[in-house]
mmCIF file of C-alpha atoms in Angstrom:
data_model
loop_
_atom_site.group_PDB
_atom_site.id
_atom_site.type_symbol
_atom_site.label_atom_id
_atom_site.label_comp_id
_atom_site.label_asym_id
_atom_site.label_seq_id
_atom_site.Cartn_x
_atom_site.Cartn_y
_atom_site.Cartn_z
ATOM 1 C CA MET A 1 0.014 0.005 0.052
ATOM 2 C CA ALA A 2 2.767 2.249 0.852
ATOM 3 C CA HIS A 3 4.569 1.553 -2.307
ATOM 4 C CA ASN A 4 1.503 2.262 -4.366
ATOM 5 C CA LEU A 5 0.855 5.748 -2.570
ATOM 6 C CA PHE A 6 4.299 6.879 -3.653
ATOM 7 C CA ALA A 7 4.507 5.153 -7.126
ATOM 8 C CA THR A 8 1.153 6.994 -8.108
ATOM 9 C CA GLY A 9 0.980 10.124 -5.894
ATOM 10 C CA ASN A 10 4.323 11.851 -6.505
ATOM 11 C CA ALA A 11 2.557 14.835 -8.308
ATOM 12 C CA ALA A 12 0.214 15.521 -5.554
ATOM 13 C CA LEU A 13 2.880 15.177 -2.894
ATOM 14 C CA ILE A 14 5.151 17.691 -4.788
ATOM 15 C CA PHE A 15 2.318 20.013 -5.188
ATOM 16 C CA ALA A 16 1.421 19.848 -1.533
ATOM 17 C CA ALA A 17 5.105 20.434 -0.457
ATOM 18 C CA SER A 18 5.446 23.422 -2.963
ATOM 19 C CA ALA A 19 2.424 25.064 -1.488
ATOM 20 C CA PHE A 20 3.551 24.399 2.060
ATOM 21 C CA TYR A 21 6.892 26.025 1.716
ATOM 22 C CA ALA A 22 5.625 28.859 -0.325
ATOM 23 C CA VAL A 23 3.119 29.610 2.399
ATOM 24 C CA GLN A 24 5.473 28.720 5.215
ATOM 25 C CA SER A 25 8.063 31.559 4.080
ATOM 26 C CA THR A 26 5.831 34.414 4.550
ATOM 27 C CA PRO A 27 5.695 36.737 7.743
ATOM 28 C CA ALA A 28 1.940 36.332 7.768
ATOM 29 C CA TYR A 29 2.003 32.723 8.033
ATOM 30 C CA ALA A 30 4.572 33.010 10.858
ATOM 31 C CA HIS A 31 2.129 35.471 12.577
ATOM 32 C CA ALA A 32 -0.916 33.085 12.162
ATOM 33 C CA GLN A 33 1.040 30.049 13.840
ATOM 34 C CA GLN A 34 1.543 32.065 16.958
ATOM 35 C CA SER A 35 -2.141 33.701 16.959
ATOM 36 C CA GLU A 36 -3.707 30.798 18.909
ATOM 37 C CA VAL A 37 -0.720 29.796 21.094
ATOM 38 C CA PRO A 38 -0.184 32.489 23.930
ATOM 39 C CA THR A 39 3.331 33.509 24.805
ATOM 40 C CA PRO A 40 4.111 31.208 27.634
ATOM 41 C CA THR A 41 4.999 32.716 31.044
ATOM 42 C CA ALA A 42 8.418 32.014 32.867
ATOM 43 C CA ALA A 43 6.393 29.125 34.633
ATOM 44 C CA GLU A 44 4.726 27.882 31.555
ATOM 45 C CA ALA A 45 8.130 27.772 29.595
ATOM 46 C CA GLY A 46 9.623 25.546 32.436
ATOM 47 C CA PRO A 47 7.786 22.537 33.974
ATOM 48 C CA ALA A 48 4.483 23.094 32.202
ATOM 49 C CA ALA A 49 6.138 22.581 28.636
ATOM 50 C CA ALA A 50 7.711 19.132 29.844
ATOM 51 C CA PRO A 51 5.981 15.619 29.828
ATOM 52 C CA ALA A 52 3.379 15.204 32.554
ATOM 53 C CA ASN A 53 5.676 12.309 33.942
ATOM 54 C CA PRO A 54 9.323 13.701 33.988
ATOM 55 C CA ALA A 55 10.454 9.957 34.404
ATOM 56 C CA MET A 56 9.116 9.364 30.876
ATOM 57 C CA PRO A 57 11.110 10.897 28.097
ATOM 58 C CA LEU A 58 9.686 12.250 24.931
ATOM 59 C CA TYR A 59 10.213 9.770 21.905
ATOM 60 C CA THR A 60 11.613 10.469 18.519
ATOM 61 C CA SER A 61 8.925 11.249 15.956
ATOM 62 C CA PHE A 62 9.519 7.718 14.332
ATOM 63 C CA GLU A 63 9.182 5.968 17.626
ATOM 64 C CA VAL A 64 6.100 7.681 18.272
ATOM 65 C CA ILE A 65 4.567 6.773 14.872
ATOM 66 C CA GLU A 66 5.683 2.970 15.640
ATOM 67 C CA LYS A 67 3.692 3.135 18.773
ATOM 68 C CA LEU A 68 0.599 4.697 17.059
ATOM 69 C CA ARG A 69 0.753 1.735 14.755
ATOM 70 C CA GLU A 70 0.135 -0.633 17.733
ATOM 71 C CA GLY A 71 -2.999 1.369 18.862
ATOM 72 C CA GLY A 72 -4.046 2.696 22.155
ATOM 73 C CA TYR A 73 -3.096 6.511 22.279
ATOM 74 C CA ILE A 74 -4.375 10.016 21.644
ATOM 75 C CA MET A 75 -3.374 11.935 18.684
ATOM 76 C CA LEU A 76 -3.809 15.505 19.521
ATOM 77 C CA ILE A 77 -4.070 17.503 16.145
ATOM 78 C CA ARG A 78 -4.050 21.245 15.858
ATOM 79 C CA HIS A 79 -6.144 22.240 12.956
ATOM 80 C CA GLU A 80 -4.525 22.624 9.614
ATOM 81 C CA ARG A 81 -3.147 25.899 7.878
ATOM 82 C CA THR A 82 -5.412 28.682 7.817
ATOM 83 C CA GLU A 83 -6.056 31.947 5.646
ATOM 84 C CA VAL A 84 -3.234 34.309 5.883
ATOM 85 C CA PRO A 85 -3.842 37.198 6.559
ATOM 86 C CA SER A 86 -6.784 36.018 8.286
ATOM 87 C CA ARG A 87 -10.130 37.169 9.702
ATOM 88 C CA ALA A 88 -10.858 37.334 13.387
ATOM 89 C CA ASP A 89 -13.083 34.904 14.917
ATOM 90 C CA ASP A 90 -16.588 36.431 15.837
ATOM 91 C CA TYR A 91 -17.506 34.775 18.996
ATOM 92 C CA THR A 92 -21.043 36.085 19.004
ATOM 93 C CA ARG A 93 -21.855 33.885 15.872
ATOM 94 C CA PRO A 94 -22.458 30.018 16.074
ATOM 95 C CA PRO A 95 -19.324 28.005 15.605
ATOM 96 C CA ALA A 96 -20.512 26.233 12.477
ATOM 97 C CA GLU A 97 -20.799 29.665 10.863
ATOM 98 C CA CYS A 98 -17.634 29.467 8.712
ATOM 99 C CA ARG A 99 -18.094 33.117 7.265
ATOM 100 C CA ALA A 100 -17.599 34.559 11.013
ATOM 101 C CA GLN A 101 -14.287 33.006 11.455
ATOM 102 C CA ARG A 102 -10.832 32.126 10.357
ATOM 103 C CA ASN A 103 -10.648 29.118 7.783
ATOM 104 C CA LEU A 104 -8.489 26.654 6.149
ATOM 105 C CA SER A 105 -6.217 28.067 3.294
ATOM 106 C CA VAL A 106 -5.884 25.911 0.012
ATOM 107 C CA ALA A 107 -2.467 24.620 1.605
ATOM 108 C CA GLY A 108 -4.579 23.412 4.757
ATOM 109 C CA VAL A 109 -6.993 21.739 2.542
ATOM 110 C CA VAL A 110 -4.268 19.814 0.485
ATOM 111 C CA SER A 111 -2.346 19.028 3.508
ATOM 112 C CA SER A 112 -5.260 17.596 5.293
ATOM 113 C CA HIS A 113 -5.963 15.304 2.572
ATOM 114 C CA GLU A 114 -2.185 14.335 2.406
ATOM 115 C CA THR A 115 -1.645 13.864 6.033
ATOM 116 C CA GLY A 116 -4.965 11.476 6.097
ATOM 117 C CA THR A 117 -3.489 9.511 3.260
ATOM 118 C CA LEU A 118 -0.129 9.238 5.044
ATOM 119 C CA ILE A 119 -1.732 8.025 8.176
ATOM 120 C CA ARG A 120 -3.622 5.225 6.374
ATOM 121 C CA ALA A 121 -0.514 4.404 4.607
ATOM 122 C CA ALA A 122 1.645 4.183 7.622
ATOM 123 C CA GLY A 123 -0.922 1.693 8.992
ATOM 124 C CA ILE A 124 -2.163 3.732 11.927
ATOM 125 C CA PRO A 125 -5.617 2.622 13.302
ATOM 126 C CA ILE A 126 -8.088 5.308 14.177
ATOM 127 C CA ALA A 127 -11.030 4.067 16.289
ATOM 128 C CA ARG A 128 -12.562 7.684 16.742
ATOM 129 C CA VAL A 129 -12.410 11.303 15.702
ATOM 130 C CA ILE A 130 -13.519 14.145 17.987
ATOM 131 C CA THR A 131 -13.207 17.566 16.815
ATOM 132 C CA SER A 132 -13.755 21.142 17.802
ATOM 133 C CA PRO A 133 -16.876 22.549 16.079
ATOM 134 C CA MET A 134 -15.069 25.399 14.564
ATOM 135 C CA CYS A 135 -15.053 25.290 10.837
ATOM 136 C CA ARG A 136 -11.239 24.930 10.370
ATOM 137 C CA ALA A 137 -11.205 21.986 12.898
ATOM 138 C CA THR A 138 -14.198 20.233 11.304
ATOM 139 C CA GLU A 139 -12.766 20.726 7.890
ATOM 140 C CA THR A 140 -9.501 19.338 9.076
ATOM 141 C CA ALA A 141 -11.357 16.170 10.476
ATOM 142 C CA ARG A 142 -13.306 15.516 7.449
ATOM 143 C CA TYR A 143 -10.373 16.085 4.893
ATOM 144 C CA MET A 144 -8.061 14.012 6.932
ATOM 145 C CA PHE A 145 -10.573 11.110 8.271
ATOM 146 C CA GLY A 146 -13.658 11.452 6.151
ATOM 147 C CA ALA A 147 -17.161 11.952 7.116
ATOM 148 C CA GLU A 148 -17.173 9.823 10.471
ATOM 149 C CA TYR A 149 -16.396 12.459 13.101
ATOM 150 C CA GLU A 150 -17.888 13.954 16.379
ATOM 151 C CA THR A 151 -17.842 17.440 17.376
ATOM 152 C CA ASP A 152 -17.328 18.420 21.192
ATOM 153 C CA ASN A 153 -17.745 22.286 22.237
ATOM 154 C CA ARG A 154 -15.173 21.586 24.948
ATOM 155 C CA LEU A 155 -12.591 21.395 22.083
ATOM 156 C CA MET A 156 -13.479 24.818 20.910
ATOM 157 C CA HIS A 157 -10.985 27.396 20.619
ATOM 158 C CA HIS A 158 -11.092 29.936 23.554
ATOM 159 C CA ASP A 159 -12.547 33.442 23.450
ATOM 160 C CA PRO A 160 -9.616 36.093 23.604
ATOM 161 C CA GLY A 161 -12.032 38.981 24.156
ATOM 162 C CA ALA A 162 -11.827 41.479 26.903
ATOM 163 C CA GLN A 163 -15.328 40.210 28.076
ATOM 164 C CA SER A 164 -14.871 36.593 27.399
ATOM 165 C CA LYS A 165 -17.316 34.180 28.835
ATOM 166 C CA ARG A 166 -14.909 31.423 27.913
ATOM 167 C CA PRO A 167 -11.197 32.456 28.585
ATOM 168 C CA LEU A 168 -8.292 30.244 27.979
ATOM 169 C CA ASP A 169 -7.884 28.686 31.297
ATOM 170 C CA GLN A 170 -11.609 27.267 31.086
ATOM 171 C CA ALA A 171 -10.732 26.104 27.517
ATOM 172 C CA ALA A 172 -7.811 24.151 28.663
ATOM 173 C CA ARG A 173 -9.683 22.642 31.597
ATOM 174 C CA GLU A 174 -12.390 21.500 29.140
ATOM 175 C CA THR A 175 -10.016 20.095 26.593
ATOM 176 C CA SER A 176 -8.258 18.107 29.588
ATOM 177 C CA GLU A 177 -11.788 16.613 30.502
ATOM 178 C CA VAL A 178 -12.195 15.304 27.049
ATOM 179 C CA ILE A 179 -8.867 13.700 27.082
ATOM 180 C CA ASP A 180 -9.345 12.253 30.571
ATOM 181 C CA GLU A 181 -12.764 10.662 29.345
ATOM 182 C CA LEU A 182 -11.035 8.578 26.526
ATOM 183 C CA ALA A 183 -9.479 5.911 28.590
ATOM 184 C CA PRO A 184 -12.349 3.081 27.829
ATOM 185 C CA VAL A 185 -12.117 4.034 24.189
ATOM 186 C CA LEU A 186 -8.422 3.532 23.531
ATOM 187 C CA ALA A 187 -8.611 -0.307 23.872
ATOM 188 C CA ASP A 188 -10.238 -0.285 20.342
ATOM 189 C CA GLY A 189 -7.323 1.900 18.734
ATOM 190 C CA ASN A 190 -6.160 5.661 18.672
ATOM 191 C CA VAL A 191 -8.332 8.436 19.107
ATOM 192 C CA ALA A 192 -7.666 11.539 17.147
ATOM 193 C CA LEU A 193 -8.860 14.833 18.680
ATOM 194 C CA ILE A 194 -8.661 17.942 16.669
ATOM 195 C CA SER A 195 -8.479 21.201 18.519
ATOM 196 C CA HIS A 196 -6.638 24.516 18.577
ATOM 197 C CA GLY A 197 -3.181 25.750 19.588
ATOM 198 C CA GLY A 198 -3.840 27.618 22.882
ATOM 199 C CA ASN A 199 -6.134 25.038 24.259
ATOM 200 C CA ILE A 200 -3.583 22.129 23.370
ATOM 201 C CA PHE A 201 -0.508 24.126 24.821
ATOM 202 C CA LYS A 202 -2.244 25.178 28.025
ATOM 203 C CA SER A 203 -3.759 21.457 28.800
ATOM 204 C CA THR A 204 -0.757 19.354 27.732
ATOM 205 C CA GLY A 205 2.285 21.821 27.207
ATOM 206 C CA LEU A 206 2.626 20.610 23.754
ATOM 207 C CA ARG A 207 3.141 23.657 21.386
ATOM 208 C CA LEU A 208 1.853 22.627 17.860
ATOM 209 C CA THR A 209 2.138 24.486 14.788
ATOM 210 C CA GLU A 210 -1.027 24.304 12.394
ATOM 211 C CA GLY A 211 -1.341 20.669 11.176
ATOM 212 C CA GLU A 212 0.972 19.281 13.570
ATOM 213 C CA ILE A 213 0.022 15.999 15.706
ATOM 214 C CA GLY A 214 1.153 15.463 19.222
ATOM 215 C CA VAL A 215 0.703 12.007 20.949
ATOM 216 C CA LEU A 216 -0.591 11.491 24.643
ATOM 217 C CA GLN A 217 -0.542 8.279 26.445
ATOM 218 C CA LEU A 218 -2.981 7.749 29.480
ATOM 219 C CA ASP A 219 -0.951 6.106 32.435
ATOM 220 C CA GLU A 220 -2.631 3.622 34.831
ATOM 221 C CA GLN A 221 -4.211 6.434 36.631
ATOM 222 C CA GLY A 222 -5.679 8.010 33.664
ATOM 223 C CA LYS A 223 -2.922 10.845 33.581
ATOM 224 C CA ALA A 224 -2.184 12.002 30.197
ATOM 225 C CA ILE A 225 1.647 11.900 29.369
ATOM 226 C CA ALA A 226 3.046 13.729 26.482
ATOM 227 C CA MET A 227 5.183 11.365 24.307
ATOM 228 C CA GLY A 228 6.190 13.447 21.350
ATOM 229 C CA GLN A 229 5.000 15.202 18.335
ATOM 230 C CA PHE A 230 5.314 15.094 14.261
ATOM 231 C CA THR A 231 4.077 16.428 11.213
ATOM 232 C CA GLY A 232 2.585 14.943 7.938
ATOM 233 C CA SER A 233 5.871 15.414 6.311
ATOM 234 C CA THR A 234 7.438 13.121 8.985
ATOM 235 C CA LEU A 235 4.871 10.324 8.246
ATOM 236 C CA GLY A 236 6.175 10.537 4.511
ATOM 237 C CA PHE A 237 9.798 10.147 5.639
ATOM 238 C CA TYR A 238 8.732 7.208 7.928
ATOM 239 C CA ILE A 239 6.964 5.359 4.898
ATOM 240 C CA ARG A 240 10.101 5.703 2.738
ATOM 241 C CA MET A 241 12.294 4.542 5.327
ATOM 242 C CA LYS A 242 10.101 1.399 5.747
ATOM 243 C CA GLN A 243 10.274 1.057 1.975
ATOM 244 C CA ALA A 244 13.849 1.195 2.001
ATOM 245 C CA GLU A 245 14.207 -1.466 4.714
ATOM 246 C CA GLU A 246 11.806 -3.801 2.919
ATOM 247 C CA ALA A 247 13.932 -3.251 -0.449
ATOM 248 C CA SER A 248 16.995 -4.304 1.281
ATOM 249 C CA GLU A 249 15.605 -7.502 2.801
ATOM 250 C CA PRO A 250 17.152 -10.632 0.982
ATOM 251 C CA ALA A 251 14.545 -12.484 -0.947
ATOM 252 C CA GLU A 252 13.416 -15.944 0.430
#
């Protein structure tokens, strides 16, 4: 399956990579990457950014992908890349009203498709997909995983307004609630959660760029442990590595 993917999909992958690097090189894109993730305080930059269990080191990207192939983990995904420059979210409007918020860019749509294809090609089982109801998150879920996903308002982006009814601390607590409830489901495979940068950072210490994937494990007490993070491009490198290993094996 992985061989067919790269034998027939090179043009799409090259296009996706070109779009990514073209957009990534702009100052507006860099600004958008930081717009959802607050600048950490001195305290947040220290212990809060480390794994929840200091005795458990972060794994390399390839090690994390290998573990995901076994199932039983949480894939915490920041929605894919958005329009730059972007409109501000209007929190007086319903979360499904796309015209009132920042949305995926063309590069974000393409990358969502490609990352989903690579997740399947890498043999990563997905038992359940739960997403923020905001359009940039639900579109990431649909393009990456298909039509079978759930929405949960607790994964929604926080309201940064001065009169906010849902500040970042509350959003982070609610995101943590969703994570804590997943223990019974993980026996069936990995669960993908799609949320927003600020919520993810504040609740787990993982600082993700748009479209990046963090991986969590729940310990025996149900406490979330940050294991590492990777991008869709890393999945591509991983598949190529596995192909090279298979090609080097002597024929029986």
